[in-house]
Coordinates of C-alpha atoms in Angstrom, one line a residue:
Chain A
X165 CA 7.7 -26.4 -21.2
X166 CA 9.1 -23.0 -20.0
X167 CA 8.0 -21.5 -23.4
X168 CA 4.4 -22.2 -23.2
X169 CA 4.2 -21.2 -19.6
X170 CA 5.7 -17.8 -20.5
X171 CA 3.3 -17.5 -23.3
X172 CA 0.4 -18.4 -21.0
X173 CA 1.5 -16.0 -18.4
X174 CA 1.8 -13.1 -20.8
X175 CA -1.8 -13.9 -22.0
X176 CA -3.0 -13.8 -18.3
X177 CA -1.1 -10.5 -18.1
X178 CA -3.2 -9.2 -21.1
X179 CA -6.3 -10.0 -19.2
X180 CA -5.1 -8.3 -16.0
X181 CA -4.3 -5.1 -18.0
X182 CA -7.6 -5.2 -19.7
X183 CA -9.4 -5.5 -16.3
X184 CA -7.3 -2.6 -14.9
X185 CA -7.8 -0.4 -17.9
X186 CA -11.6 -1.3 -17.8
X187 CA -11.8 -0.2 -14.1
X188 CA -10.1 3.0 -14.9
X189 CA -12.2 3.8 -17.9
X190 CA -15.4 3.0 -16.3
X191 CA -14.6 5.1 -13.4
X192 CA -13.8 8.0 -15.7
X193 CA -17.1 7.3 -17.5
X194 CA -18.9 7.5 -14.3
X195 CA -17.3 10.8 -13.4
X196 CA -18.0 12.2 -16.8
X197 CA -21.7 11.2 -16.6
X198 CA -22.1 12.4 -13.0
X199 CA -20.4 15.8 -13.1
X200 CA -20.2 16.8 -16.8
X201 CA -23.3 15.3 -18.5
X202 CA -25.1 15.2 -15.0
X203 CA -26.9 12.1 -15.9
X204 CA -25.5 9.5 -13.5
X205 CA -25.3 6.0 -14.7
X206 CA -25.3 3.7 -11.6
X207 CA -23.9 0.5 -13.5
X208 CA -20.5 1.8 -13.8
X209 CA -19.8 1.6 -10.2
X210 CA -20.9 -2.0 -10.1
X211 CA -18.9 -2.8 -13.1
X212 CA -15.9 -1.3 -11.5
X213 CA -16.2 -3.4 -8.4
X214 CA -16.6 -6.5 -10.5
X215 CA -13.5 -5.7 -12.4
X216 CA -11.5 -5.0 -9.2
X217 CA -12.7 -8.3 -7.7
X218 CA -11.6 -10.3 -10.6
X219 CA -8.3 -8.2 -11.0
X220 CA -7.3 -9.3 -7.5
X221 CA -8.0 -13.0 -7.9
X222 CA -7.2 -13.3 -11.5
X223 CA -3.7 -11.8 -10.8
X224 CA -3.3 -13.7 -7.6
X225 CA -4.1 -16.9 -9.6
X226 CA -2.0 -16.3 -12.6
X227 CA 0.4 -13.5 -12.8
X228 CA 1.9 -12.9 -9.2
X229 CA 5.0 -14.7 -8.5
X230 CA 6.0 -15.2 -4.8
X231 CA 8.3 -12.2 -5.0
X232 CA 5.3 -10.0 -5.9
X233 CA 3.5 -10.9 -2.6
X234 CA 3.8 -9.2 0.7
X235 CA 6.1 -11.6 2.5
X236 CA 8.3 -11.7 5.6
X237 CA 11.6 -12.9 4.3
X238 CA 14.2 -12.2 7.0
X239 CA 14.2 -15.8 8.2
X240 CA 13.8 -17.3 4.8
X241 CA 16.7 -15.4 3.3
X242 CA 19.0 -16.0 6.1
X243 CA 18.8 -19.8 6.2
X244 CA 20.8 -22.4 4.3
X245 CA 19.3 -23.5 0.9
X246 CA 18.4 -26.9 2.4
X247 CA 16.4 -25.4 5.2
X248 CA 15.0 -22.9 2.7
X249 CA 13.7 -26.0 0.7
X250 CA 12.1 -27.4 3.9
X251 CA 10.4 -24.0 4.6
X252 CA 9.2 -24.0 1.1
X253 CA 7.9 -27.5 1.3
X254 CA 6.1 -26.9 4.7
X255 CA 4.5 -23.7 3.4
X256 CA 3.4 -25.4 0.2
X257 CA 1.8 -28.4 2.0
X258 CA -0.1 -26.2 4.4
X259 CA -1.5 -23.9 1.7
X260 CA -2.4 -27.0 -0.4
X261 CA -4.2 -28.5 2.6
X262 CA -6.0 -25.4 3.5
X263 CA -7.2 -24.8 -0.1
X264 CA -8.2 -28.4 -0.7
X265 CA -10.2 -29.0 2.5
X266 CA -12.2 -25.8 2.0
X267 CA -12.8 -26.4 -1.7
X268 CA -16.0 -28.4 -1.4
X269 CA -17.7 -26.0 0.9
X270 CA -16.5 -23.0 -1.1
X271 CA -17.8 -24.5 -4.3
X272 CA -21.1 -25.1 -2.5
X273 CA -21.3 -21.4 -1.4
X274 CA -20.4 -20.1 -4.9
X275 CA -23.0 -22.3 -6.6
X276 CA -25.5 -21.3 -4.0
X277 CA -25.1 -17.7 -4.8
X278 CA -26.7 -18.4 -8.2
X279 CA -29.9 -17.2 -6.5
X280 CA -28.7 -13.7 -6.3
X281 CA -28.0 -11.3 -9.1
X282 CA -25.9 -8.0 -8.9
X283 CA -28.4 -5.0 -8.4
X284 CA -28.0 -3.3 -11.7
X285 CA -26.2 -5.4 -14.3
X286 CA -28.1 -8.5 -13.1
X287 CA -25.1 -10.7 -13.4
X288 CA -25.5 -13.9 -11.4
X289 CA -23.3 -13.9 -8.2
X290 CA -22.1 -17.5 -8.8
X291 CA -20.5 -16.2 -12.0
X292 CA -19.1 -13.2 -10.2
X293 CA -17.7 -15.3 -7.3
X294 CA -16.4 -18.1 -9.4
X295 CA -13.1 -16.4 -9.9
X296 CA -12.4 -17.4 -6.2
X297 CA -12.5 -21.1 -7.3
X298 CA -10.4 -20.5 -10.1
X299 CA -7.9 -18.8 -7.7
X300 CA -8.2 -21.6 -5.1
X301 CA -7.6 -24.2 -7.9
X302 CA -4.5 -22.2 -9.2
X303 CA -3.0 -22.0 -5.7
X304 CA -3.5 -25.9 -5.3
X305 CA -1.9 -26.4 -8.6
X306 CA 0.9 -23.8 -8.2
X307 CA 2.0 -25.0 -4.6
X308 CA 1.6 -28.6 -5.7
X309 CA 4.0 -27.9 -8.5
X310 CA 6.2 -26.1 -6.0
X311 CA 6.3 -29.2 -3.7
X312 CA 7.2 -31.6 -6.5
X313 CA 10.0 -29.3 -7.6
X314 CA 11.4 -29.1 -4.1
X315 CA 11.0 -32.8 -3.4
X316 CA 13.0 -33.5 -6.7
X317 CA 15.8 -31.5 -5.0
X318 CA 15.6 -28.3 -6.9
X319 CA 15.5 -24.8 -5.5
X320 CA 12.0 -23.8 -4.4
X321 CA 12.2 -20.5 -6.4
X322 CA 12.6 -22.4 -9.6
X323 CA 9.1 -23.4 -9.6
X324 CA 6.5 -21.1 -11.2
Chain B
X203 CA -9.7 -16.5 23.6
X204 CA -10.3 -20.1 22.4
X205 CA -7.8 -22.7 21.7
X206 CA -8.9 -22.7 17.9
X207 CA -7.9 -19.1 17.8
X208 CA -4.5 -19.8 19.2
X209 CA -4.0 -22.5 16.6
X210 CA -4.9 -19.9 13.9
X211 CA -2.5 -17.4 15.3
X212 CA 0.2 -20.1 15.3
X213 CA -0.4 -21.1 11.7
X214 CA -0.4 -17.4 10.6
X215 CA 2.9 -16.6 12.3
X216 CA 4.4 -20.1 11.4
X217 CA 3.6 -19.8 7.8
X218 CA 4.5 -16.2 7.5
X219 CA 7.9 -16.8 9.4
X220 CA 8.8 -19.6 6.8
X221 CA 8.3 -17.2 3.9
X222 CA 4.7 -17.9 2.6
X223 CA 3.0 -14.9 1.2
X224 CA 1.1 -13.2 4.2
X225 CA -2.2 -13.0 2.5
X226 CA -2.3 -16.7 1.7
X227 CA -1.0 -17.4 5.3
X228 CA -4.1 -15.4 6.7
X229 CA -6.5 -17.4 4.5
X230 CA -4.9 -20.7 5.6
X231 CA -5.1 -19.7 9.1
X232 CA -8.7 -18.7 8.9
X233 CA -9.6 -22.0 7.1
X234 CA -7.9 -23.9 9.9
X235 CA -9.8 -22.0 12.6
X236 CA -13.2 -22.6 10.7
X237 CA -12.3 -26.3 10.4
X238 CA -11.5 -26.9 13.9
X239 CA -14.3 -24.8 15.2
X240 CA -16.6 -26.9 13.2
X241 CA -17.9 -23.8 11.3
X242 CA -18.6 -23.6 7.5
X243 CA -15.3 -23.4 5.7
X244 CA -16.8 -21.4 3.0
X245 CA -17.0 -18.5 5.5
X246 CA -13.3 -17.6 4.5
X247 CA -14.1 -17.2 0.7
X248 CA -17.5 -15.5 1.6
X249 CA -15.9 -12.8 3.8
X250 CA -13.2 -12.0 1.3
X251 CA -15.5 -12.0 -1.7
X252 CA -18.2 -9.9 0.0
X253 CA -15.7 -7.6 1.7
X254 CA -13.8 -6.8 -1.5
X255 CA -16.9 -6.6 -3.6
X256 CA -18.7 -4.0 -1.2
X257 CA -15.8 -1.8 -0.1
X258 CA -16.2 0.9 -2.5
X259 CA -13.4 3.0 -1.1
X260 CA -10.9 0.1 -2.0
X261 CA -11.3 1.0 -5.7
X262 CA -8.9 4.0 -4.8
X263 CA -6.0 1.6 -4.4
X264 CA -5.6 0.4 -7.9
X265 CA -6.2 4.0 -9.3
X266 CA -3.7 5.7 -6.9
X267 CA -1.1 2.8 -7.9
X268 CA -1.8 3.7 -11.6
X269 CA -1.3 7.5 -11.0
X270 CA 2.0 7.1 -9.1
X271 CA 3.3 4.7 -11.7
X272 CA 2.4 7.1 -14.6
X273 CA 4.2 9.9 -12.8
X274 CA 7.3 7.9 -12.5
X275 CA 7.4 6.8 -16.0
X276 CA 6.7 10.2 -17.7
X277 CA 9.1 12.9 -17.3
X278 CA 6.8 14.5 -14.6
X279 CA 9.4 13.5 -11.8
X280 CA 12.2 15.2 -13.8
X281 CA 10.3 18.5 -14.2
X282 CA 9.5 18.6 -10.6
X283 CA 13.1 17.9 -9.6
X284 CA 14.3 20.7 -11.8
X285 CA 11.8 23.1 -10.1
X286 CA 12.9 22.0 -6.7
X287 CA 16.7 22.3 -7.5
X288 CA 16.1 25.9 -8.7
X289 CA 14.1 26.6 -5.6
X290 CA 16.0 25.0 -2.7
X291 CA 19.2 23.8 -4.2
X292 CA 21.1 27.1 -3.4
X293 CA 21.5 26.2 0.3
X294 CA 24.3 24.2 1.9
X295 CA 23.4 20.5 1.5
X296 CA 21.1 21.7 -1.2
X297 CA 20.2 18.5 -2.8
X298 CA 19.3 17.1 0.5
X299 CA 16.7 19.8 0.7
X300 CA 15.7 19.2 -2.9
X301 CA 15.1 15.7 -1.9
X302 CA 12.9 16.4 0.9
X303 CA 10.8 19.1 -1.0
X304 CA 10.6 16.9 -4.1
X305 CA 9.0 14.2 -1.9
X306 CA 6.7 16.6 -0.2
X307 CA 5.4 17.7 -3.6
X308 CA 5.4 14.2 -5.1
X309 CA 3.6 12.9 -2.1
X310 CA 0.6 15.2 -2.9
X311 CA 0.3 13.1 -6.1
X312 CA 1.1 9.6 -5.1
X313 CA -0.3 7.5 -2.2
X314 CA 2.7 5.1 -1.8
X315 CA 5.9 5.5 -0.2
X316 CA 7.5 2.8 -2.4
X317 CA 6.4 4.5 -5.7
X318 CA 8.1 7.7 -4.3
X319 CA 11.4 6.0 -3.3
X320 CA 11.5 3.9 -6.6
X321 CA 10.6 6.8 -8.8
X322 CA 11.8 10.3 -8.0
X323 CA 14.2 8.9 -5.3
X324 CA 16.1 6.9 -7.8
X325 CA 16.7 10.1 -10.0
X326 CA 17.7 12.3 -7.2
X327 CA 20.2 9.6 -5.7
X328 CA 21.8 9.7 -9.1
X329 CA 21.9 13.5 -9.1
X330 CA 23.3 13.5 -5.5
X331 CA 26.1 11.0 -6.1
X332 CA 27.2 12.5 -9.4
X333 CA 30.9 13.8 -9.0
X334 CA 30.9 12.4 -5.4
X335 CA 29.4 15.3 -3.9
X336 CA 27.4 13.2 -1.5
X337 CA 27.9 9.7 -0.5
X338 CA 25.6 7.0 -1.7
X339 CA 24.7 6.1 1.8
X340 CA 23.6 9.7 2.7
X341 CA 21.8 10.1 -0.4
X342 CA 19.9 6.9 -0.1
X343 CA 19.2 7.4 3.6
X344 CA 17.5 10.8 3.1
X345 CA 15.7 9.5 0.1
X346 CA 14.2 6.7 2.2
X347 CA 13.5 9.0 5.1
X348 CA 11.6 11.5 3.0
X349 CA 9.6 8.9 1.1
X350 CA 7.8 8.1 4.3
X351 CA 6.0 11.3 3.8
X352 CA 4.4 10.0 0.7
X353 CA 1.4 8.4 2.4
X354 CA 1.0 11.0 5.0
X355 CA 0.2 13.9 2.7
X356 CA -2.9 12.9 0.7
X357 CA -3.6 11.0 -1.3
X358 CA -2.7 7.9 0.6
X359 CA -3.2 4.1 0.3
X360 CA -2.5 3.4 3.9
X361 CA -5.1 5.9 5.0
X362 CA -7.6 4.2 2.8
X363 CA -6.8 1.0 4.5
X364 CA -7.3 2.6 7.9
X365 CA -10.6 4.1 6.9
X366 CA -11.7 0.7 5.9
X367 CA -10.9 -0.9 9.3
X368 CA -11.9 1.9 11.5
X369 CA -15.0 3.4 9.6
X370 CA -13.6 6.9 9.7
X371 CA -14.1 9.4 6.8
X372 CA -11.1 9.1 4.2
X373 CA -11.7 12.8 3.4
X374 CA -11.0 13.9 6.9
X375 CA -8.1 11.5 7.3
X376 CA -6.6 12.9 4.1
X377 CA -6.9 16.5 5.5
X378 CA -5.5 15.5 8.9
X379 CA -2.2 14.2 7.2
X380 CA -1.4 17.5 5.7
X381 CA 0.1 19.3 8.7
X382 CA 1.9 16.3 10.0
X383 CA 3.3 15.6 6.6
X384 CA 4.7 19.2 6.2
X385 CA 6.1 18.8 9.8
X386 CA 7.9 15.6 8.9
X387 CA 9.4 17.5 5.9
X388 CA 10.5 20.3 8.1
X389 CA 12.2 18.2 10.7
X390 CA 14.1 16.4 8.0
X391 CA 15.3 19.7 6.3
X392 CA 16.5 20.7 9.8
X393 CA 18.4 17.6 10.2
X394 CA 19.9 17.9 6.7
X395 CA 20.9 21.5 7.6
X396 CA 22.7 20.3 10.7
X397 CA 24.5 17.6 8.9
X398 CA 25.4 19.7 6.0
X399 CA 27.1 22.3 8.3
X400 CA 28.7 19.6 10.4
X401 CA 30.2 17.8 7.4
X402 CA 30.8 21.0 5.5
X403 CA 28.9 19.9 2.3
X404 CA 29.6 22.0 -0.7
X405 CA 27.3 24.7 -1.8
X406 CA 26.0 24.2 -5.4
X407 CA 26.0 27.0 -7.8
X408 CA 22.5 28.5 -7.5
X409 CA 20.2 28.4 -10.4
X410 CA 19.7 32.0 -11.5
X411 CA 16.6 33.5 -9.9
X412 CA 15.5 34.7 -13.4
X413 CA 15.2 31.0 -14.5
X414 CA 12.9 30.2 -11.7
X415 CA 9.7 31.4 -13.4
X416 CA 10.4 29.4 -16.5
X417 CA 11.1 26.2 -14.6
X418 CA 8.0 26.8 -12.4
X419 CA 6.0 27.1 -15.5
X420 CA 7.3 23.9 -16.9
X421 CA 6.6 22.0 -13.7
X422 CA 3.3 23.9 -13.3
X423 CA 0.9 21.4 -14.7
X424 CA 2.5 18.7 -12.2
X425 CA 2.4 21.1 -9.3
X426 CA -1.3 21.6 -10.0
X427 CA -2.1 18.0 -9.3
X428 CA -2.3 18.1 -5.6
X429 CA -4.4 21.2 -5.8
X430 CA -7.0 19.5 -8.2
X431 CA -7.0 16.5 -5.9
X432 CA -7.7 18.3 -2.7
X433 CA -9.9 20.9 -4.2
X434 CA -12.0 18.1 -5.6
X435 CA -12.3 16.3 -2.3
X436 CA -12.8 19.2 0.0
X437 CA -14.9 21.3 -2.3
X438 CA -17.2 18.4 -1.9
X439 CA -17.1 17.9 -5.6
X440 CA -15.7 14.3 -5.6
X441 CA -15.2 11.4 -3.4
X442 CA -11.8 10.4 -2.5
X443 CA -12.1 7.4 -4.9
X444 CA -13.2 9.6 -7.7
X445 CA -10.4 11.9 -7.0
X446 CA -8.0 8.9 -7.5
X447 CA -9.4 8.2 -10.9
X448 CA -9.1 12.0 -11.7
X449 CA -5.5 11.9 -10.6
X450 CA -4.8 8.9 -12.6
X451 CA -6.4 10.5 -15.7
X452 CA -4.7 13.8 -15.2
X453 CA -1.3 12.0 -14.8
X454 CA -2.0 10.1 -18.0
X455 CA -3.1 13.2 -20.0
X456 CA 0.0 15.1 -18.7
X457 CA 2.5 12.4 -19.6
X458 CA 1.0 11.2 -22.8
X459 CA -0.3 14.5 -24.3
X460 CA 1.6 17.5 -22.8
X461 CA 5.0 16.0 -22.2
X462 CA 4.7 13.2 -24.8
X463 CA 6.7 10.8 -22.5
X464 CA 4.5 7.8 -23.0
X465 CA 4.7 5.0 -25.6
X466 CA 2.1 2.3 -26.1
X467 CA 4.4 -0.4 -24.8
X468 CA 5.4 2.0 -21.8
X469 CA 1.8 2.4 -21.0
X470 CA 1.1 -1.4 -21.2
X471 CA 4.1 -2.0 -18.9
X472 CA 2.8 0.6 -16.4
X473 CA -0.7 -0.9 -16.4
X474 CA 0.7 -4.5 -16.0
X475 CA 2.9 -3.4 -13.0
X476 CA 0.1 -1.6 -11.5
X477 CA -2.2 -4.5 -11.9
X478 CA 0.2 -6.8 -10.1
X479 CA 0.7 -4.4 -7.3
X480 CA -2.9 -3.7 -6.9
X481 CA -3.7 -7.4 -6.7
X482 CA -1.0 -8.1 -4.1
X483 CA -2.4 -5.3 -2.0
X484 CA -5.9 -6.5 -2.7
X485 CA -5.2 -10.1 -1.7
X486 CA -3.6 -8.9 1.6
X487 CA -6.6 -6.7 2.4
X488 CA -8.9 -9.8 1.6
X489 CA -6.8 -12.0 3.9
X490 CA -7.0 -9.3 6.6
X491 CA -10.8 -9.1 6.1
X492 CA -11.4 -12.9 7.0
X493 CA -8.8 -12.8 9.7
X494 CA -10.5 -9.7 11.3
X495 CA -13.8 -11.5 11.1
X496 CA -12.3 -14.2 13.3
X497 CA -10.6 -11.8 15.6
X498 CA -14.0 -9.9 16.0
X499 CA -15.9 -13.1 16.5
X500 CA -13.5 -14.1 19.2
X501 CA -14.1 -10.6 20.8
X502 CA -10.4 -9.9 21.0
X503 CA -10.7 -6.1 20.5
X504 CA -13.3 -5.9 23.3
X505 CA -11.0 -7.9 25.4
X506 CA -8.2 -5.6 24.8
X507 CA -10.2 -2.7 25.8
X508 CA -11.4 -4.6 29.0
X509 CA -7.9 -5.2 29.9
X510 CA -6.9 -1.6 29.4
X511 CA -9.7 -0.5 31.5
X512 CA -8.6 -2.8 34.3
X513 CA -5.2 -1.3 34.5
X514 CA -6.7 2.3 34.2
X515 CA -4.4 3.7 31.4
X516 CA -4.5 7.3 30.6
X517 CA -5.0 8.0 26.8
X518 CA -1.5 9.4 26.5
X519 CA 0.0 6.4 28.0
X520 CA -2.1 4.2 25.8
X521 CA -1.0 6.1 22.7
X522 CA 2.6 5.9 23.7
X523 CA 2.4 2.2 24.3
X524 CA 0.6 1.5 21.0
X525 CA 3.2 3.6 19.3
X526 CA 6.1 1.6 21.0
X527 CA 4.4 -1.7 20.0
X528 CA 3.8 -0.6 16.5
X529 CA 7.4 0.7 16.0
X530 CA 8.7 -2.7 17.4
X531 CA 6.3 -4.5 14.9
X532 CA 7.3 -2.1 12.2
X533 CA 10.9 -3.5 12.4
X534 CA 9.6 -7.0 11.3
X535 CA 6.1 -6.6 9.6
X536 CA 5.1 -4.5 6.7
X537 CA 2.7 -1.6 7.1
X538 CA -0.3 -3.1 5.5
X539 CA -0.4 -6.1 7.8
X540 CA 0.0 -3.8 10.9
X541 CA -2.7 -1.3 9.7
X542 CA -5.2 -4.1 8.7
X543 CA -4.7 -6.7 11.4
X544 CA -2.9 -5.1 14.4
X545 CA -4.5 -1.7 14.5
X546 CA -8.2 -2.9 14.5
X547 CA -7.4 -4.6 17.9
X548 CA -6.9 -1.2 19.6
X549 CA -9.9 0.6 18.0
X550 CA -12.5 -0.3 20.7
X551 CA -10.0 0.8 23.5
X552 CA -9.5 4.1 21.6
X553 CA -13.2 4.7 21.7
X554 CA -13.5 3.9 25.2
X555 CA -10.4 6.2 26.2
X556 CA -12.0 9.0 24.1
X557 CA -9.2 9.1 21.7
X558 CA -10.2 10.8 18.3
X559 CA -10.1 8.1 15.6
X560 CA -8.8 10.4 13.1
X561 CA -6.0 11.5 15.3
X562 CA -5.2 7.8 16.1
X563 CA -5.3 7.0 12.4
X564 CA -2.7 9.7 11.4
X565 CA -0.5 8.7 14.2
X566 CA -0.6 5.0 13.4
X567 CA -0.1 5.7 9.7
X568 CA 3.0 7.9 10.5
X569 CA 4.1 5.2 12.7
X570 CA 3.9 2.5 10.2
X571 CA 5.6 4.7 7.6
X572 CA 8.6 5.2 9.9
X573 CA 8.4 1.4 10.3
X574 CA 9.4 1.2 6.5
X575 CA 12.7 2.5 7.2
X576 CA 13.4 0.9 10.5
X577 CA 16.2 -1.8 10.1
X578 CA 16.4 -4.7 9.9
X579 CA 13.2 -4.9 7.9
X580 CA 12.4 -1.7 6.0
X581 CA 10.8 -2.1 2.8
X582 CA 11.9 1.4 1.6
X583 CA 15.6 0.4 2.4
X584 CA 15.1 -2.7 0.2
X585 CA 13.5 -0.9 -2.6
X586 CA 16.3 1.7 -2.8
X587 CA 18.8 -1.0 -2.5
X588 CA 17.1 -2.8 -5.3
X589 CA 16.8 0.2 -7.7
X590 CA 20.1 2.1 -7.1
X591 CA 22.4 -0.6 -5.6
X592 CA 23.0 1.5 -2.5
X593 CA 24.5 -1.0 0.0
X594 CA 22.1 -1.6 2.9
X595 CA 24.8 -1.2 5.4
X596 CA 25.8 2.2 4.2
X597 CA 22.1 3.2 4.2
X598 CA 21.4 2.0 7.7
X599 CA 24.6 3.7 9.0
X600 CA 23.2 7.1 7.7
X601 CA 19.5 6.7 8.5
X602 CA 19.7 7.1 12.3
X603 CA 19.6 10.9 12.4
X604 CA 16.6 11.0 10.1
X605 CA 14.8 8.3 11.9
X606 CA 15.4 10.3 15.2
X607 CA 13.9 13.4 13.7
X608 CA 10.8 11.6 12.4
X609 CA 10.3 9.9 15.6
X610 CA 10.4 13.3 17.5
X611 CA 7.7 14.4 15.0
X612 CA 5.6 11.4 15.7
X613 CA 5.9 12.1 19.5
X614 CA 4.7 15.7 19.0
X615 CA 1.8 14.5 16.8
X616 CA 1.0 11.9 19.5
X617 CA 1.0 14.3 22.4
X618 CA -0.5 17.2 20.7
X619 CA -3.6 16.1 18.8
X620 CA -4.2 19.6 17.6
X621 CA -1.3 19.3 15.1
X622 CA -3.3 16.6 13.3
X623 CA -6.9 17.7 14.1
X624 CA -6.5 21.5 13.4
X625 CA -6.9 21.5 9.6
X626 CA -9.8 18.9 9.6
X627 CA -11.6 20.9 12.3
X628 CA -11.2 24.0 10.5
X629 CA -13.0 22.5 7.5
X630 CA -15.8 21.1 9.5
X631 CA -14.8 17.9 11.3
X632 CA -16.8 17.4 14.4
X633 CA -14.4 15.6 16.8

């Protein structure tokens, strides 16, 4: 199981690198078009913002481990492993609950956004914002997995 | 302040305290607030998505991170160090001075203290502890202290965050950071001199002066970077975000073409690391956006302002109190959380007391950067501990004099706004 998970995570990482590279290159294209060719193309900025939005949620969903996040760990690191498991379980439960109860309303909002399109590239906003649903679902799965791992008596940090 | 809001605060602190990622804790707290208040729970996602999508200046964050990581991976850091050794290594405690000057120059290219400590800091700690000339604790402590300058001298990710929450101009904020940054370098070098004489550090063989032009030339393209950035922004040619992209492109061309220090797999690793850091920062900003939305809808900042008006605080006392509060918070919280969540609470009060928001911004950013080295929770101490193996206890024992010097600099900036505002005013800031 570990092997295919690593494989998947590496592919997710490929996508993340592609998104960041795209942001960077689009920005350069924008600068070149504006200052060197002097024929500004507006869509590059919009495309950059789209890449950035996807970059944040794609990575948050698939490539960021707990250690990559901004966390407050003084207490967590100081307590016994059994308490740490309790902490991990409580945090997982709370996060699962928050994302699960807000999922229906959030899905409604995202599909409602189908009526709008981005101003230049004319991409439907429900497609743009769908990445948040992917992120929310990934959080529910990840913390669900974590909870199961902890309940089976293993260290919380062993879960993906 | 409603019961719902207190519940949200309790959830935020509770989840953060037990080790949940702070960004996710903010989202969960916001959802709980909306659920209990009977509001649409989709507001959480809406605020985060719209906020991230419409905040153009945030694009500077991933670009600055890429630029800093490329600098660290290429040989740019080494060339800069050789130049610094030749320039200031001849004094007693020379490598301590080199450490500070290298941070000053490096901070003109990177917007992140952590990149500074992990990159150039790691190399210089190795140089300092070779042959046992300096103790690991001292080397690590001065590295951590000088890394705090990174985000004060532009470019600066924390200042971009402050600009986002306060609606001040990033350009003027960047400009306002230059003098305070140099001042922080100055006080640290004074402290190095004092310690070097007291402990009688060895004087290294000076690099012959005739080698200086050659070393300067080798480091020149890297030294040019801050100039390009600042000239671009203040010449009015580019926006700070565009300058961030130019910085990243310049660093890439330098490392890949001129210095030939980048391989394909190396570049991939840089991008992958940068993507992860950028996303972690982006998610915290997103969480702060929804949380601040709630704080604003509860009118908390106005309440703070009203309370302060009731006790009739003078601006100076207010600034000193905010500083003390942020320093205390800095011992346990990270800079992004303080800047994005705590600082906005005080902005209306600042406006009411007539405190310049650019001045306030630089003071709080310097404050939170000092927070990065205050024990027990100082990210910079942890980063250096992780990259060099310097024991935390030894580092903390040596950090106090530098911490004291930086606090004095902070006090001066707080009391004398001209230190901060002189340069921006010179270049057209009306405030």
